Coordinates of C-alpha atoms in Angstrom, one line a residue:
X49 CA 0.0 0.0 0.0
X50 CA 3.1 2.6 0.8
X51 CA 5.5 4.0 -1.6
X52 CA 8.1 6.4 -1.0
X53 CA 7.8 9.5 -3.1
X54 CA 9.8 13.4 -2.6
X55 CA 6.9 14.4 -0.7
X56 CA 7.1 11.5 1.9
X57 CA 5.0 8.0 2.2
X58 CA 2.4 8.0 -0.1
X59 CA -0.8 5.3 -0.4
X60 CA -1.9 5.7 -3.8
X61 CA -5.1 3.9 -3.2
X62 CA -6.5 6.2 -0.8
X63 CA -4.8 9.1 -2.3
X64 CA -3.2 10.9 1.1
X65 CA 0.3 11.2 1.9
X66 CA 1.4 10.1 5.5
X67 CA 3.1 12.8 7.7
X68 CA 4.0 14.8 4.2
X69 CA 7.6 16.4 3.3
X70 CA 5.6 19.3 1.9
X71 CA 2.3 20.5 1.8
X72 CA -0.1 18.2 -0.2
X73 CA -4.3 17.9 -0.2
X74 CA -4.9 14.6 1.9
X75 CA -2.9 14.4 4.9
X76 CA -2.2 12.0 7.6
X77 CA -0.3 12.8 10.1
X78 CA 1.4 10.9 13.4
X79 CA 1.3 13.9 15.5
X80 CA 1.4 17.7 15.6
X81 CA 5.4 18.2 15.8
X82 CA 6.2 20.6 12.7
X83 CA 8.2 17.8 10.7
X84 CA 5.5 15.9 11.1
X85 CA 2.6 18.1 10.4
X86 CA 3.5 20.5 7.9
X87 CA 2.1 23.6 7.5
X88 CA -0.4 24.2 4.5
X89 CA -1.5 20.7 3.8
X90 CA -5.4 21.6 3.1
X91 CA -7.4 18.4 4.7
X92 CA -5.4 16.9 7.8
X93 CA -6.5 13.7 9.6
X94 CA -5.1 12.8 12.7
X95 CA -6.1 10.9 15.9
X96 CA -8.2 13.0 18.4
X97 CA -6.4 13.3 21.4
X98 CA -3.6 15.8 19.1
X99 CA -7.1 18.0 18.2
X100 CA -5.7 21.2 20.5
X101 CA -2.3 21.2 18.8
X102 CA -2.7 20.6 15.9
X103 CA -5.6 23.7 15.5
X104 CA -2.8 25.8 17.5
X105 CA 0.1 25.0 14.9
X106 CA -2.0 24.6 11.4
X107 CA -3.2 27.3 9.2
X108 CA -7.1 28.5 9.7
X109 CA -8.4 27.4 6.8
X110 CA -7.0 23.9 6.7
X111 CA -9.6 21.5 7.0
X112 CA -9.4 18.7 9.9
X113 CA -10.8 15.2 10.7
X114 CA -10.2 13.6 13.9
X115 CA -10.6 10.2 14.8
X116 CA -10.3 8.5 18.2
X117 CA -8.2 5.7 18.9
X118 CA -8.7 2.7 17.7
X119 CA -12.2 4.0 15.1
X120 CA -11.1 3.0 11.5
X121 CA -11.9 5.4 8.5
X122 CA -12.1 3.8 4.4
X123 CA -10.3 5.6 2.1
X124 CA -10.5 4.2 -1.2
X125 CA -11.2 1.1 0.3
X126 CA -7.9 1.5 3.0
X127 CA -9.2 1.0 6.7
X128 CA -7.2 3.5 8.3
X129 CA -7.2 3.6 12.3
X130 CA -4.7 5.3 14.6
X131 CA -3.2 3.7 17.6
X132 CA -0.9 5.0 20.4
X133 CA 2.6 5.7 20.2
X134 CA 3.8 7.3 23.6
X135 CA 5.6 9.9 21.8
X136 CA 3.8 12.7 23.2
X137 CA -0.1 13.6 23.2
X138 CA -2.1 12.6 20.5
X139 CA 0.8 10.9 18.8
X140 CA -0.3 7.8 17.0
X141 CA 1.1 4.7 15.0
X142 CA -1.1 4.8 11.7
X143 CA -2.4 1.5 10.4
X144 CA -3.6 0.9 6.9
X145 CA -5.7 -2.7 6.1
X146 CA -6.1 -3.2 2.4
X147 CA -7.5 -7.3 1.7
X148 CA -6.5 -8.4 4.6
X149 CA -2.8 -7.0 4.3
X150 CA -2.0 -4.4 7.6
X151 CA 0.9 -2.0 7.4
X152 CA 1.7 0.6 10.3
X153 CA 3.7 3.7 10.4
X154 CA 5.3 4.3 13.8
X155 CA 5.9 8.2 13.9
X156 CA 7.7 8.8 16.6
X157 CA 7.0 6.5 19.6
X158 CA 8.8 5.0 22.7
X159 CA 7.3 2.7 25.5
X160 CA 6.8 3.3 28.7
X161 CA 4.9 5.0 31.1
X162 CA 4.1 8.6 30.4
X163 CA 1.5 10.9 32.2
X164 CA 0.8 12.9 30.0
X165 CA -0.2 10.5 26.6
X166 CA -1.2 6.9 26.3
X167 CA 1.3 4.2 26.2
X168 CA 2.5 2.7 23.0
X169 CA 1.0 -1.0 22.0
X170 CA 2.2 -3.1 19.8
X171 CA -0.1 -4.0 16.2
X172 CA 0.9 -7.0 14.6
X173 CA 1.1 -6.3 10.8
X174 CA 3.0 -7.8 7.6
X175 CA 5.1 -4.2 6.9
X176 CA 6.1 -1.9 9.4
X177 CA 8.0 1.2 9.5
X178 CA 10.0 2.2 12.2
X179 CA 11.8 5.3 13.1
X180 CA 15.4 4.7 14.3
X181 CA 16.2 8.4 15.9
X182 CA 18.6 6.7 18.6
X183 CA 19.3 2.9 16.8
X184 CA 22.4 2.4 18.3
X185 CA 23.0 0.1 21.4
X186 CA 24.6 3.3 23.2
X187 CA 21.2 4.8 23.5
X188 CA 19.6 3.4 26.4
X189 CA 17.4 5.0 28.7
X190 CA 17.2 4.7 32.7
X191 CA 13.5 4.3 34.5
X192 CA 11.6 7.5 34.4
X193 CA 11.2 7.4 38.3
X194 CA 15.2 7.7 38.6
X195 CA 15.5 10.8 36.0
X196 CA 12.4 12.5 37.9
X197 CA 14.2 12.0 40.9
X198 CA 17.4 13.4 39.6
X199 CA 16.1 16.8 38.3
X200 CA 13.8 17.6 41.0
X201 CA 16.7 17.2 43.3
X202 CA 18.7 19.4 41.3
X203 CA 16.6 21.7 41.6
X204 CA 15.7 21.5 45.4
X205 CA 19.8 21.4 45.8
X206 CA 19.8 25.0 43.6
X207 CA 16.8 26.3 45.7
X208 CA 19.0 25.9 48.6
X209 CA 21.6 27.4 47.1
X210 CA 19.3 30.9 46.3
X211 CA 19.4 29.7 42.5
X212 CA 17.2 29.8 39.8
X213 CA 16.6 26.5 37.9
X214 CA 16.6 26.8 34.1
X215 CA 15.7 22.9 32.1
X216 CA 15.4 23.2 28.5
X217 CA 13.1 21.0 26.7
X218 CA 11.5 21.0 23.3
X219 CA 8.0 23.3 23.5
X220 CA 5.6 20.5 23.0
X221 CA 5.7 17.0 24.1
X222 CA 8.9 17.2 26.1
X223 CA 8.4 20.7 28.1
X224 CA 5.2 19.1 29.0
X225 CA 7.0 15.6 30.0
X226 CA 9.2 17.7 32.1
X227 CA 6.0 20.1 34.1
X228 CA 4.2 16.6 35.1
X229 CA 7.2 15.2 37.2
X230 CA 8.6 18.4 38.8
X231 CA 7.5 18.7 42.2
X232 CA 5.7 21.5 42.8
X233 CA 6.3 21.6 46.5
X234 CA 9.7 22.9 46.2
X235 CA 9.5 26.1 44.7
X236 CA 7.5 28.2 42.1
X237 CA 7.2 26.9 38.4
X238 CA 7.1 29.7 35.5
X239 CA 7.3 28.9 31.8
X240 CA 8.9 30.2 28.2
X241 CA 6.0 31.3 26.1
X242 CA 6.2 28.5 23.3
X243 CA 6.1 26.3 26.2
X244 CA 3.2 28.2 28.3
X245 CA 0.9 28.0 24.6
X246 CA 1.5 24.5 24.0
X247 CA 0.9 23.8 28.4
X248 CA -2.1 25.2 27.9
X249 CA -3.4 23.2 24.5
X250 CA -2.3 20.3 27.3
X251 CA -4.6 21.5 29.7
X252 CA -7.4 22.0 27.1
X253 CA -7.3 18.5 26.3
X254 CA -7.8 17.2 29.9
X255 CA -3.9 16.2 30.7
X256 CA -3.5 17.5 34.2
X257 CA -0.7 20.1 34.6
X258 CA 1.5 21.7 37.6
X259 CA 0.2 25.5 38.4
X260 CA 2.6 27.8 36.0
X261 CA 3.3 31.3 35.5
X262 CA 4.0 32.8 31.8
X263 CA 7.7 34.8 32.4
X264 CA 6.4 37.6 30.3
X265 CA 3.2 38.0 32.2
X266 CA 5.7 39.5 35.2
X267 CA 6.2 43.2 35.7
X268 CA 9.3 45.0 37.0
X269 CA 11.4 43.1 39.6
X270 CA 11.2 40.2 41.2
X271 CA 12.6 37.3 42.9
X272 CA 13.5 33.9 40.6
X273 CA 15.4 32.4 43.8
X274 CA 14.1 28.5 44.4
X275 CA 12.1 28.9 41.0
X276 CA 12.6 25.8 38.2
X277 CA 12.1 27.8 34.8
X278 CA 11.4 25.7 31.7
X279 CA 12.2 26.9 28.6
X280 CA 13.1 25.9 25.0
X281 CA 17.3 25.5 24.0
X282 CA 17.2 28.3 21.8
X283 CA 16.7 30.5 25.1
X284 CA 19.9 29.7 26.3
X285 CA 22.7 32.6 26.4
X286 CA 20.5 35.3 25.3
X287 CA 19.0 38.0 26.9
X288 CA 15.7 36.6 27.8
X289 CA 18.1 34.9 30.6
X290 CA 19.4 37.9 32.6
X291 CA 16.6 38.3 34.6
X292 CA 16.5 35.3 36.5
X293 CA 20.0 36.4 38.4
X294 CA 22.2 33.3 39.6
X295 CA 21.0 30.3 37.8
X296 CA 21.9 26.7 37.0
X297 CA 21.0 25.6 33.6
X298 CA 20.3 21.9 32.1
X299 CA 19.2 20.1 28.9
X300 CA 16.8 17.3 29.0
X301 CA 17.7 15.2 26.1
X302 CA 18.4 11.7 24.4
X303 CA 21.4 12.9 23.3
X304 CA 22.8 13.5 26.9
X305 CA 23.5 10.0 26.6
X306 CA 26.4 11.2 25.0
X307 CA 30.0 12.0 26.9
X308 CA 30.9 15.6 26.2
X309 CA 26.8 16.5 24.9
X310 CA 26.5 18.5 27.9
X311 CA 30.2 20.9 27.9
X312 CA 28.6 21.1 23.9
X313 CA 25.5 22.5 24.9
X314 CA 27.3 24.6 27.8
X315 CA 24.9 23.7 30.5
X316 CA 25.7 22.8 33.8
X317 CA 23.6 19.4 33.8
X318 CA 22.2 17.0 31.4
X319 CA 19.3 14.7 32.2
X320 CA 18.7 11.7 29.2
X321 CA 15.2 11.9 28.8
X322 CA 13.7 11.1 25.2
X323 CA 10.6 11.0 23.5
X324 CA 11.8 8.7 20.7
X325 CA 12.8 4.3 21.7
X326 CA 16.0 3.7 22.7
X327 CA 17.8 0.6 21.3
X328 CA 16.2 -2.2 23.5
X329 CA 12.8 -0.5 22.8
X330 CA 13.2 -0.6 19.3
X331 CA 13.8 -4.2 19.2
X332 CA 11.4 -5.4 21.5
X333 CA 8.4 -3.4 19.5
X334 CA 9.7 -5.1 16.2
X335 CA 9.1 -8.4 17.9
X336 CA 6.1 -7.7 19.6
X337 CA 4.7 -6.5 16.0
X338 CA 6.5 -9.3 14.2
X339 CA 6.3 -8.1 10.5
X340 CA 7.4 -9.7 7.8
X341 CA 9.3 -6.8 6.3
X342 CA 11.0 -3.4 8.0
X343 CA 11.2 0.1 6.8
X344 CA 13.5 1.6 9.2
X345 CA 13.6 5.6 8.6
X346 CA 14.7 9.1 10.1
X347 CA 18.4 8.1 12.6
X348 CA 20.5 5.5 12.3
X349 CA 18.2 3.0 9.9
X350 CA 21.1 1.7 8.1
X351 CA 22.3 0.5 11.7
X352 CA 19.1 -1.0 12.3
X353 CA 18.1 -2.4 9.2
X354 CA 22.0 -4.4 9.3
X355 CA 21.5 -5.5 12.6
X356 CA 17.7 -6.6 12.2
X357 CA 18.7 -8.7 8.2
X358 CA 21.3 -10.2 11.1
X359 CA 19.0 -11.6 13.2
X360 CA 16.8 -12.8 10.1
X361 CA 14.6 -10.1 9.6
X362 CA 13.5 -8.6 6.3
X363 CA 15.0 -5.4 6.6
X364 CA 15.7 -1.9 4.6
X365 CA 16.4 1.7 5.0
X366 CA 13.9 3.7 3.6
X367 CA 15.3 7.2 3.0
X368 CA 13.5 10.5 4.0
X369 CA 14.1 13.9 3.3
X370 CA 12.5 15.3 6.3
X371 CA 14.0 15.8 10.0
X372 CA 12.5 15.1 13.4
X373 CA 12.4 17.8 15.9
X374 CA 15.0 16.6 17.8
X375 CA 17.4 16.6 15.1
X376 CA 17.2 20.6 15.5
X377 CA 19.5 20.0 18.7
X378 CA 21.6 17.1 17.6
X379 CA 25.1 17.3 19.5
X380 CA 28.1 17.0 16.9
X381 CA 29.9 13.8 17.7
X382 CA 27.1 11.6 18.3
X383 CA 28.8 8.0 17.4
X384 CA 29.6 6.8 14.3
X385 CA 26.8 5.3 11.8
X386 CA 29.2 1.9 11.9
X387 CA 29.6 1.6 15.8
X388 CA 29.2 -1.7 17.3
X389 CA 25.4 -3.2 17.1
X390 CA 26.5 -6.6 17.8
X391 CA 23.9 -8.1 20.3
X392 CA 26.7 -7.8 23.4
X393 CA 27.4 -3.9 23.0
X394 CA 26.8 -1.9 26.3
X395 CA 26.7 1.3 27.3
X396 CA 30.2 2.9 26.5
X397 CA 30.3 6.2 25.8
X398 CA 27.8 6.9 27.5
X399 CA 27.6 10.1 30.5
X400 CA 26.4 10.4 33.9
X401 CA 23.0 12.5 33.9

């Protein structure tokens, strides 16, 4: 049912485009991350829970359909259905059903617990296609109770100190990651403004938030001491920063996995928290879904696709054009496409949140 065409996959039975390069007429898109849902596409169909988001990033006169989890749509005879992918809210695994065939898209997904979206499941299908944004045995990620622990201590450590905490995180999906495990107990919480807009889309769709104050809603002086700021990386070093006085900065990232990512980035901590499956995730999903073919796109795919043929799997890169997100704040001297991917690699390399 998919091809792969300039403007991204394309079902040419049902005539839409999934999560398209450029804008096209029929739409369907994994979530409401820009480099998934571009701008100017004129009918968009997406799974409900991304409703908020995608109204607050798309053009007014786009036209939208929305379908819950799990309800199935026929286009040009293609059941299409979305189904949770845990990347952030509203993200969804798309699967097509054409005579009895069943192919699924991933987007961007990882498993796990996550507050604020529902948890990834597995779909059995003949093709899938699987992003790869950290395929390589380096990337794997701690429990989430262990990085929640670290940064709120941080933070109370820096409250103690008459600091101001700074974490960056991307403005939707991971800002949002970040508000639902910060306790609120230890000091005042007050947001960037991408991340206060896409909060509040959050809060419109029923995902239960901390109390937050906009910074730009405060007048004249006041006192940041024992406050956690969160803001998006492109804040960091500018001007927007002065106010807060004595401040301790960090980066929550995949790519803090990396030693030498955080002295990059010039922060003085780095927590590894990702959006996207680390390498043991990625390998368990492809068994759980047991296809007979993989696409594996957008990272390291031609890691993934060498490691998967190994292990007797039908495997092939498929080649995009686009970028994720998270590729905006790569660190140079991430390892080497042709690092070890032999089943026994372990975590060298790999830094101390």
């Amino acid at each position: 049912m998919l091809e792969s065409t300039q403007a991204g996959l394309y079902c040419s039975l049902g005539g839409f485009y999934i999560d398209p390069s450029r804008p096209v007429e029929r739409a369907v898109v994994c979530h409401a991350h820009t480099d998934h849902a571009r701008w100017g596409c004129r009918h968009y169909l997406a799974a409900k829970p991304s409703e908020h988001l995608l109204r607050m990033r798309m053009n007014d006169d786009a036209e939208f359909e929305f379908l819950d989890y799990g309800e199935s749509i026929s286009i040009g005879g293609v059941k299409v259905s979305f189904h949770p992918a845990g990347h952030m809210l509203g993200s969804a695994q798309i699967r097509l059903e054409y005579r009895g065939r069943v192919e699924v898209v991933t987007g961007d997904y990882k498993l796990g617990e996550d507050p604020t979206c529902e948890s990834w499941e597995p779909i059995r299908c003949h093709l899938l296609v699987t992003e790869s944004t950290f395929g390589l045995p380096v990337y794997r990620w701690r429990p989430e109770s262990e990085t929640t622990s670290a940064i709120n201590e941080w933070w109370r450590q820096n409250r103690d100190e008459g600091k101001c905490s700074v974490i960056y995180g991307y403005a939707v999906g991971k800002s949002q990651r970040l508000l639902a495990s910060l306790d609120s107990s230890i000091g005042p919480i007050y947001t960037h403004g991408a991340v206060e807009k896409g909060t509040e889309a959050y809060r419109q769709s029923g995902v239960a938030m901390p109390s937050t104050t906009y910074v730009g809603s405060i007048e004249g002086k006041h006192d940041w001491q024992g406050g956690m700021v969160v803001a998006v990386p492109s804040a960091h070093g500018t001007s927007w920063m002065r106010r807060f006085g004595r401040i301790s900065t960090a980066m929550a990232s995949g790519w803090m996995a990396i030693r030498g990512a955080r002295r990059r980035r010039s922060v003085d901590r780095g927590f590894v928290v990702s959006d996207h499956v680390d390498w043991p995730s990625l390998l368990k999903a492809v068994e759980l879904c047991d296809p007979e073919t993989v696409w594996v796109t957008h990272g390291y795919s031609a890691v993934v696709a060498r490691y998967l043929n190994e292990q007797g799997r039908n495997a092939e890169v498929l080649e995009r054009a686009d970028r994720g997100e998270d590729e905006d704040e790569a660190i140079a001297g991430v390892p080497d496409a042709e690092s070890d991917v032999s089943a026994g690699a372990t975590d060298e390399g790999r830094s101390e949140p």
